[in-house]
Amino acid sequence: MGILSNIFHKIFPSSHPAAQAGGQAAPAQQPAQQPAQQPAQQPAQQPQAAPAAAPMQQVDVEAILNGMQQQAGQQLNWRTSIVDLMKLLGLDSSLQARKELAAELHYTGDTGDSASMNIWLHKQVMNKLAENGGKVPADLKD
């Protein structure tokens, strides 16, 4: 299980597709299954039904992390720091763990420049949360 998958498991409920499949396979499987099971007469209704289901599964990432912040015994700035975000989630935030996350997310920069890598990682994690059903404030994404 990758670090991004661990982040998804900490934020999304276990019933959420991103938590079940690490945010990778679930969205691709649903559209493929529905047209095969439905008669050709109803394709116009299928696209309408799929977007309606997605918002029901949307998770308010900000509310969840703010709630975790209130219960944390220390002040962690999860909004700007990947280290603090990982600490808040109870994950290893060491440089090695962040380098592993960078590799998982295909970071092409210099991992020796941890400041630049950390900024990039935070944006990418927020983008991935949003792509997989998380409601993330616009200022935290690219």
PDB file of N, CA and C in Angstrom, residues 72-141:
ATOM      1  N   ALA A  72      -5.910  17.243  17.924  1.00  0.00           N
ATOM      2  CA  ALA A  72      -4.463  17.014  18.013  1.00  0.00           C
ATOM      3  C   ALA A  72      -3.900  17.735  19.235  1.00  0.00           C
ATOM      4  N   GLY A  73      -2.885  17.172  19.808  1.00  0.00           N
ATOM      5  CA  GLY A  73      -2.257  17.767  20.975  1.00  0.00           C
ATOM      6  C   GLY A  73      -1.243  18.846  20.628  1.00  0.00           C
ATOM      7  N   GLN A  74      -1.077  19.141  19.358  1.00  0.00           N
ATOM      8  CA  GLN A  74      -0.108  20.154  18.937  1.00  0.00           C
ATOM      9  C   GLN A  74      -0.664  20.930  17.755  1.00  0.00           C
ATOM     10  N   GLN A  75      -0.125  22.123  17.534  1.00  0.00           N
ATOM     11  CA  GLN A  75      -0.563  22.959  16.417  1.00  0.00           C
ATOM     12  C   GLN A  75       0.150  22.498  15.154  1.00  0.00           C
ATOM     13  N   LEU A  76      -0.618  22.026  14.176  1.00  0.00           N
ATOM     14  CA  LEU A  76      -0.062  21.551  12.917  1.00  0.00           C
ATOM     15  C   LEU A  76      -0.688  22.330  11.769  1.00  0.00           C
ATOM     16  N   ASN A  77       0.134  22.868  10.903  1.00  0.00           N
ATOM     17  CA  ASN A  77      -0.343  23.672   9.789  1.00  0.00           C
ATOM     18  C   ASN A  77      -0.520  22.779   8.553  1.00  0.00           C
ATOM     19  N   TRP A  78      -1.576  21.990   8.542  1.00  0.00           N
ATOM     20  CA  TRP A  78      -1.826  21.049   7.450  1.00  0.00           C
ATOM     21  C   TRP A  78      -2.136  21.759   6.140  1.00  0.00           C
ATOM     22  N   ARG A  79      -2.558  23.024   6.188  1.00  0.00           N
ATOM     23  CA  ARG A  79      -2.935  23.762   4.988  1.00  0.00           C
ATOM     24  C   ARG A  79      -1.752  24.074   4.076  1.00  0.00           C
ATOM     25  N   THR A  80      -0.559  24.170   4.628  1.00  0.00           N
ATOM     26  CA  THR A  80       0.601  24.527   3.806  1.00  0.00           C
ATOM     27  C   THR A  80       1.760  23.551   3.926  1.00  0.00           C
ATOM     28  N   SER A  81       1.750  22.696   4.915  1.00  0.00           N
ATOM     29  CA  SER A  81       2.897  21.825   5.171  1.00  0.00           C
ATOM     30  C   SER A  81       2.546  20.354   4.970  1.00  0.00           C
ATOM     31  N   ILE A  82       3.256  19.708   4.063  1.00  0.00           N
ATOM     32  CA  ILE A  82       3.056  18.267   3.866  1.00  0.00           C
ATOM     33  C   ILE A  82       3.500  17.500   5.108  1.00  0.00           C
ATOM     34  N   VAL A  83       4.537  17.995   5.779  1.00  0.00           N
ATOM     35  CA  VAL A  83       5.015  17.349   7.008  1.00  0.00           C
ATOM     36  C   VAL A  83       3.913  17.387   8.067  1.00  0.00           C
ATOM     37  N   ASP A  84       3.325  18.562   8.281  1.00  0.00           N
ATOM     38  CA  ASP A  84       2.265  18.680   9.280  1.00  0.00           C
ATOM     39  C   ASP A  84       1.020  17.900   8.880  1.00  0.00           C
ATOM     40  N   LEU A  85       0.704  17.862   7.589  1.00  0.00           N
ATOM     41  CA  LEU A  85      -0.431  17.078   7.124  1.00  0.00           C
ATOM     42  C   LEU A  85      -0.217  15.599   7.450  1.00  0.00           C
ATOM     43  N   MET A  86       0.968  15.101   7.155  1.00  0.00           N
ATOM     44  CA  MET A  86       1.253  13.686   7.430  1.00  0.00           C
ATOM     45  C   MET A  86       1.248  13.401   8.931  1.00  0.00           C
ATOM     46  N   LYS A  87       1.785  14.322   9.725  1.00  0.00           N
ATOM     47  CA  LYS A  87       1.762  14.155  11.183  1.00  0.00           C
ATOM     48  C   LYS A  87       0.328  14.124  11.689  1.00  0.00           C
ATOM     49  N   LEU A  88      -0.505  15.038  11.182  1.00  0.00           N
ATOM     50  CA  LEU A  88      -1.900  15.103  11.597  1.00  0.00           C
ATOM     51  C   LEU A  88      -2.620  13.792  11.312  1.00  0.00           C
ATOM     52  N   LEU A  89      -2.250  13.160  10.196  1.00  0.00           N
ATOM     53  CA  LEU A  89      -2.880  11.898   9.811  1.00  0.00           C
ATOM     54  C   LEU A  89      -2.255  10.689  10.501  1.00  0.00           C
ATOM     55  N   GLY A  90      -1.229  10.928  11.305  1.00  0.00           N
ATOM     56  CA  GLY A  90      -0.569   9.833  12.013  1.00  0.00           C
ATOM     57  C   GLY A  90       0.342   9.015  11.120  1.00  0.00           C
ATOM     58  N   LEU A  91       0.844   9.623  10.059  1.00  0.00           N
ATOM     59  CA  LEU A  91       1.725   8.936   9.112  1.00  0.00           C
ATOM     60  C   LEU A  91       3.171   9.375   9.310  1.00  0.00           C
ATOM     61  N   ASP A  92       4.084   8.562   8.866  1.00  0.00           N
ATOM     62  CA  ASP A  92       5.503   8.886   8.909  1.00  0.00           C
ATOM     63  C   ASP A  92       5.755  10.099   8.022  1.00  0.00           C
ATOM     64  N   SER A  93       6.317  11.155   8.599  1.00  0.00           N
ATOM     65  CA  SER A  93       6.574  12.376   7.837  1.00  0.00           C
ATOM     66  C   SER A  93       8.066  12.607   7.611  1.00  0.00           C
ATOM     67  N   SER A  94       8.852  11.569   7.800  1.00  0.00           N
ATOM     68  CA  SER A  94      10.297  11.691   7.632  1.00  0.00           C
ATOM     69  C   SER A  94      10.648  12.048   6.185  1.00  0.00           C
ATOM     70  N   LEU A  95      11.854  12.530   5.989  1.00  0.00           N
ATOM     71  CA  LEU A  95      12.316  12.869   4.647  1.00  0.00           C
ATOM     72  C   LEU A  95      12.232  11.644   3.735  1.00  0.00           C
ATOM     73  N   GLN A  96      12.590  10.495   4.256  1.00  0.00           N
ATOM     74  CA  GLN A  96      12.527   9.269   3.444  1.00  0.00           C
ATOM     75  C   GLN A  96      11.088   8.969   3.012  1.00  0.00           C
ATOM     76  N   ALA A  97      10.137   9.124   3.923  1.00  0.00           N
ATOM     77  CA  ALA A  97       8.727   8.879   3.579  1.00  0.00           C
ATOM     78  C   ALA A  97       8.250   9.882   2.536  1.00  0.00           C
ATOM     79  N   ARG A  98       8.681  11.130   2.663  1.00  0.00           N
ATOM     80  CA  ARG A  98       8.282  12.141   1.686  1.00  0.00           C
ATOM     81  C   ARG A  98       8.929  11.876   0.333  1.00  0.00           C
ATOM     82  N   LYS A  99      10.139  11.357   0.332  1.00  0.00           N
ATOM     83  CA  LYS A  99      10.781  10.995  -0.937  1.00  0.00           C
ATOM     84  C   LYS A  99      10.032   9.833  -1.587  1.00  0.00           C
ATOM     85  N   GLU A 100       9.551   8.895  -0.781  1.00  0.00           N
ATOM     86  CA  GLU A 100       8.761   7.780  -1.307  1.00  0.00           C
ATOM     87  C   GLU A 100       7.448   8.293  -1.908  1.00  0.00           C
ATOM     88  N   LEU A 101       6.811   9.244  -1.220  1.00  0.00           N
ATOM     89  CA  LEU A 101       5.583   9.837  -1.744  1.00  0.00           C
ATOM     90  C   LEU A 101       5.874  10.582  -3.042  1.00  0.00           C
ATOM     91  N   ALA A 102       6.999  11.279  -3.096  1.00  0.00           N
ATOM     92  CA  ALA A 102       7.387  11.998  -4.311  1.00  0.00           C
ATOM     93  C   ALA A 102       7.571  11.021  -5.473  1.00  0.00           C
ATOM     94  N   ALA A 103       8.201   9.881  -5.214  1.00  0.00           N
ATOM     95  CA  ALA A 103       8.388   8.872  -6.261  1.00  0.00           C
ATOM     96  C   ALA A 103       7.035   8.314  -6.702  1.00  0.00           C
ATOM     97  N   GLU A 104       6.157   8.080  -5.749  1.00  0.00           N
ATOM     98  CA  GLU A 104       4.828   7.553  -6.050  1.00  0.00           C
ATOM     99  C   GLU A 104       4.032   8.522  -6.929  1.00  0.00           C
ATOM    100  N   LEU A 105       4.240   9.824  -6.720  1.00  0.00           N
ATOM    101  CA  LEU A 105       3.516  10.846  -7.478  1.00  0.00           C
ATOM    102  C   LEU A 105       4.310  11.348  -8.685  1.00  0.00           C
ATOM    103  N   HIS A 106       5.409  10.682  -8.990  1.00  0.00           N
ATOM    104  CA  HIS A 106       6.234  10.966 -10.173  1.00  0.00           C
ATOM    105  C   HIS A 106       6.863  12.359 -10.149  1.00  0.00           C
ATOM    106  N   TYR A 107       7.422  12.722  -9.006  1.00  0.00           N
ATOM    107  CA  TYR A 107       8.125  14.007  -8.878  1.00  0.00           C
ATOM    108  C   TYR A 107       9.396  13.948  -9.706  1.00  0.00           C
ATOM    109  N   THR A 108       9.596  14.955 -10.546  1.00  0.00           N
ATOM    110  CA  THR A 108      10.767  14.966 -11.424  1.00  0.00           C
ATOM    111  C   THR A 108      11.821  15.960 -10.970  1.00  0.00           C
ATOM    112  N   GLY A 109      11.557  16.678  -9.902  1.00  0.00           N
ATOM    113  CA  GLY A 109      12.520  17.654  -9.396  1.00  0.00           C
ATOM    114  C   GLY A 109      13.603  16.988  -8.556  1.00  0.00           C
ATOM    115  N   ASP A 110      14.412  17.808  -7.943  1.00  0.00           N
ATOM    116  CA  ASP A 110      15.519  17.356  -7.096  1.00  0.00           C
ATOM    117  C   ASP A 110      14.995  17.047  -5.705  1.00  0.00           C
ATOM    118  N   THR A 111      15.038  15.778  -5.305  1.00  0.00           N
ATOM    119  CA  THR A 111      14.558  15.404  -3.969  1.00  0.00           C
ATOM    120  C   THR A 111      15.509  15.896  -2.884  1.00  0.00           C
ATOM    121  N   GLY A 112      16.685  16.359  -3.266  1.00  0.00           N
ATOM    122  CA  GLY A 112      17.609  16.962  -2.314  1.00  0.00           C
ATOM    123  C   GLY A 112      17.158  18.359  -1.907  1.00  0.00           C
ATOM    124  N   ASP A 113      16.334  18.988  -2.712  1.00  0.00           N
ATOM    125  CA  ASP A 113      15.760  20.295  -2.403  1.00  0.00           C
ATOM    126  C   ASP A 113      14.419  20.033  -1.727  1.00  0.00           C
ATOM    127  N   SER A 114      14.484  19.716  -0.437  1.00  0.00           N
ATOM    128  CA  SER A 114      13.268  19.278   0.254  1.00  0.00           C
ATOM    129  C   SER A 114      12.212  20.368   0.340  1.00  0.00           C
ATOM    130  N   ALA A 115      12.608  21.632   0.396  1.00  0.00           N
ATOM    131  CA  ALA A 115      11.612  22.707   0.470  1.00  0.00           C
ATOM    132  C   ALA A 115      10.746  22.729  -0.787  1.00  0.00           C
ATOM    133  N   SER A 116      11.371  22.693  -1.954  1.00  0.00           N
ATOM    134  CA  SER A 116      10.608  22.682  -3.210  1.00  0.00           C
ATOM    135  C   SER A 116       9.781  21.414  -3.340  1.00  0.00           C
ATOM    136  N   MET A 117      10.370  20.283  -2.971  1.00  0.00           N
ATOM    137  CA  MET A 117       9.666  19.012  -3.049  1.00  0.00           C
ATOM    138  C   MET A 117       8.445  19.024  -2.130  1.00  0.00           C
ATOM    139  N   ASN A 118       8.593  19.562  -0.921  1.00  0.00           N
ATOM    140  CA  ASN A 118       7.487  19.587   0.033  1.00  0.00           C
ATOM    141  C   ASN A 118       6.323  20.435  -0.470  1.00  0.00           C
ATOM    142  N   ILE A 119       6.621  21.577  -1.063  1.00  0.00           N
ATOM    143  CA  ILE A 119       5.570  22.445  -1.614  1.00  0.00           C
ATOM    144  C   ILE A 119       4.830  21.701  -2.725  1.00  0.00           C
ATOM    145  N   TRP A 120       5.595  21.060  -3.607  1.00  0.00           N
ATOM    146  CA  TRP A 120       5.017  20.304  -4.716  1.00  0.00           C
ATOM    147  C   TRP A 120       4.161  19.154  -4.182  1.00  0.00           C
ATOM    148  N   LEU A 121       4.679  18.426  -3.191  1.00  0.00           N
ATOM    149  CA  LEU A 121       3.947  17.291  -2.626  1.00  0.00           C
ATOM    150  C   LEU A 121       2.607  17.731  -2.037  1.00  0.00           C
ATOM    151  N   HIS A 122       2.613  18.824  -1.302  1.00  0.00           N
ATOM    152  CA  HIS A 122       1.377  19.281  -0.677  1.00  0.00           C
ATOM    153  C   HIS A 122       0.318  19.585  -1.740  1.00  0.00           C
ATOM    154  N   LYS A 123       0.708  20.308  -2.787  1.00  0.00           N
ATOM    155  CA  LYS A 123      -0.231  20.633  -3.867  1.00  0.00           C
ATOM    156  C   LYS A 123      -0.736  19.362  -4.546  1.00  0.00           C
ATOM    157  N   GLN A 124       0.169  18.427  -4.810  1.00  0.00           N
ATOM    158  CA  GLN A 124      -0.227  17.198  -5.491  1.00  0.00           C
ATOM    159  C   GLN A 124      -1.179  16.364  -4.644  1.00  0.00           C
ATOM    160  N   VAL A 125      -0.923  16.275  -3.343  1.00  0.00           N
ATOM    161  CA  VAL A 125      -1.814  15.515  -2.463  1.00  0.00           C
ATOM    162  C   VAL A 125      -3.193  16.163  -2.442  1.00  0.00           C
ATOM    163  N   MET A 126      -3.243  17.475  -2.353  1.00  0.00           N
ATOM    164  CA  MET A 126      -4.537  18.170  -2.362  1.00  0.00           C
ATOM    165  C   MET A 126      -5.252  17.955  -3.699  1.00  0.00           C
ATOM    166  N   ASN A 127      -4.511  18.000  -4.793  1.00  0.00           N
ATOM    167  CA  ASN A 127      -5.105  17.744  -6.115  1.00  0.00           C
ATOM    168  C   ASN A 127      -5.647  16.324  -6.199  1.00  0.00           C
ATOM    169  N   LYS A 128      -4.882  15.352  -5.702  1.00  0.00           N
ATOM    170  CA  LYS A 128      -5.321  13.948  -5.749  1.00  0.00           C
ATOM    171  C   LYS A 128      -6.558  13.733  -4.881  1.00  0.00           C
ATOM    172  N   LEU A 129      -6.603  14.390  -3.722  1.00  0.00           N
ATOM    173  CA  LEU A 129      -7.797  14.287  -2.882  1.00  0.00           C
ATOM    174  C   LEU A 129      -9.011  14.829  -3.635  1.00  0.00           C
ATOM    175  N   ALA A 130      -8.834  15.968  -4.306  1.00  0.00           N
ATOM    176  CA  ALA A 130      -9.936  16.568  -5.064  1.00  0.00           C
ATOM    177  C   ALA A 130     -10.352  15.685  -6.230  1.00  0.00           C
ATOM    178  N   GLU A 131      -9.395  15.096  -6.926  1.00  0.00           N
ATOM    179  CA  GLU A 131      -9.695  14.231  -8.074  1.00  0.00           C
ATOM    180  C   GLU A 131     -10.455  12.977  -7.670  1.00  0.00           C
ATOM    181  N   ASN A 132     -10.333  12.592  -6.414  1.00  0.00           N
ATOM    182  CA  ASN A 132     -10.936  11.344  -5.955  1.00  0.00           C
ATOM    183  C   ASN A 132     -12.125  11.540  -5.026  1.00  0.00           C
ATOM    184  N   GLY A 133     -12.784  12.689  -5.153  1.00  0.00           N
ATOM    185  CA  GLY A 133     -14.014  12.893  -4.408  1.00  0.00           C
ATOM    186  C   GLY A 133     -13.885  13.752  -3.169  1.00  0.00           C
ATOM    187  N   GLY A 134     -12.745  14.373  -2.977  1.00  0.00           N
ATOM    188  CA  GLY A 134     -12.581  15.256  -1.833  1.00  0.00           C
ATOM    189  C   GLY A 134     -12.937  16.691  -2.191  1.00  0.00           C
ATOM    190  N   LYS A 135     -13.623  17.346  -1.297  1.00  0.00           N
ATOM    191  CA  LYS A 135     -13.926  18.772  -1.454  1.00  0.00           C
ATOM    192  C   LYS A 135     -12.765  19.515  -0.797  1.00  0.00           C
ATOM    193  N   VAL A 136     -11.899  20.096  -1.635  1.00  0.00           N
ATOM    194  CA  VAL A 136     -10.684  20.757  -1.179  1.00  0.00           C
ATOM    195  C   VAL A 136     -10.783  22.236  -1.549  1.00  0.00           C
ATOM    196  N   PRO A 137     -10.485  23.137  -0.612  1.00  0.00           N
ATOM    197  CA  PRO A 137     -10.519  24.572  -0.946  1.00  0.00           C
ATOM    198  C   PRO A 137      -9.629  24.872  -2.153  1.00  0.00           C
ATOM    199  N   ALA A 138     -10.120  25.759  -3.020  1.00  0.00           N
ATOM    200  CA  ALA A 138      -9.422  26.078  -4.263  1.00  0.00           C
ATOM    201  C   ALA A 138      -8.002  26.588  -4.026  1.00  0.00           C
ATOM    202  N   ASP A 139      -7.780  27.325  -2.943  1.00  0.00           N
ATOM    203  CA  ASP A 139      -6.450  27.874  -2.697  1.00  0.00           C
ATOM    204  C   ASP A 139      -5.423  26.819  -2.296  1.00  0.00           C
ATOM    205  N   LEU A 140      -5.861  25.592  -2.042  1.00  0.00           N
ATOM    206  CA  LEU A 140      -4.934  24.524  -1.672  1.00  0.00           C
ATOM    207  C   LEU A 140      -4.560  23.639  -2.858  1.00  0.00           C
ATOM    208  N   LYS A 141      -5.193  23.890  -4.002  1.00  0.00           N
ATOM    209  CA  LYS A 141      -4.907  23.117  -5.199  1.00  0.00           C
ATOM    210  C   LYS A 141      -4.115  23.971  -6.179  1.00  0.00           C
TER     211      LYS A 141
END
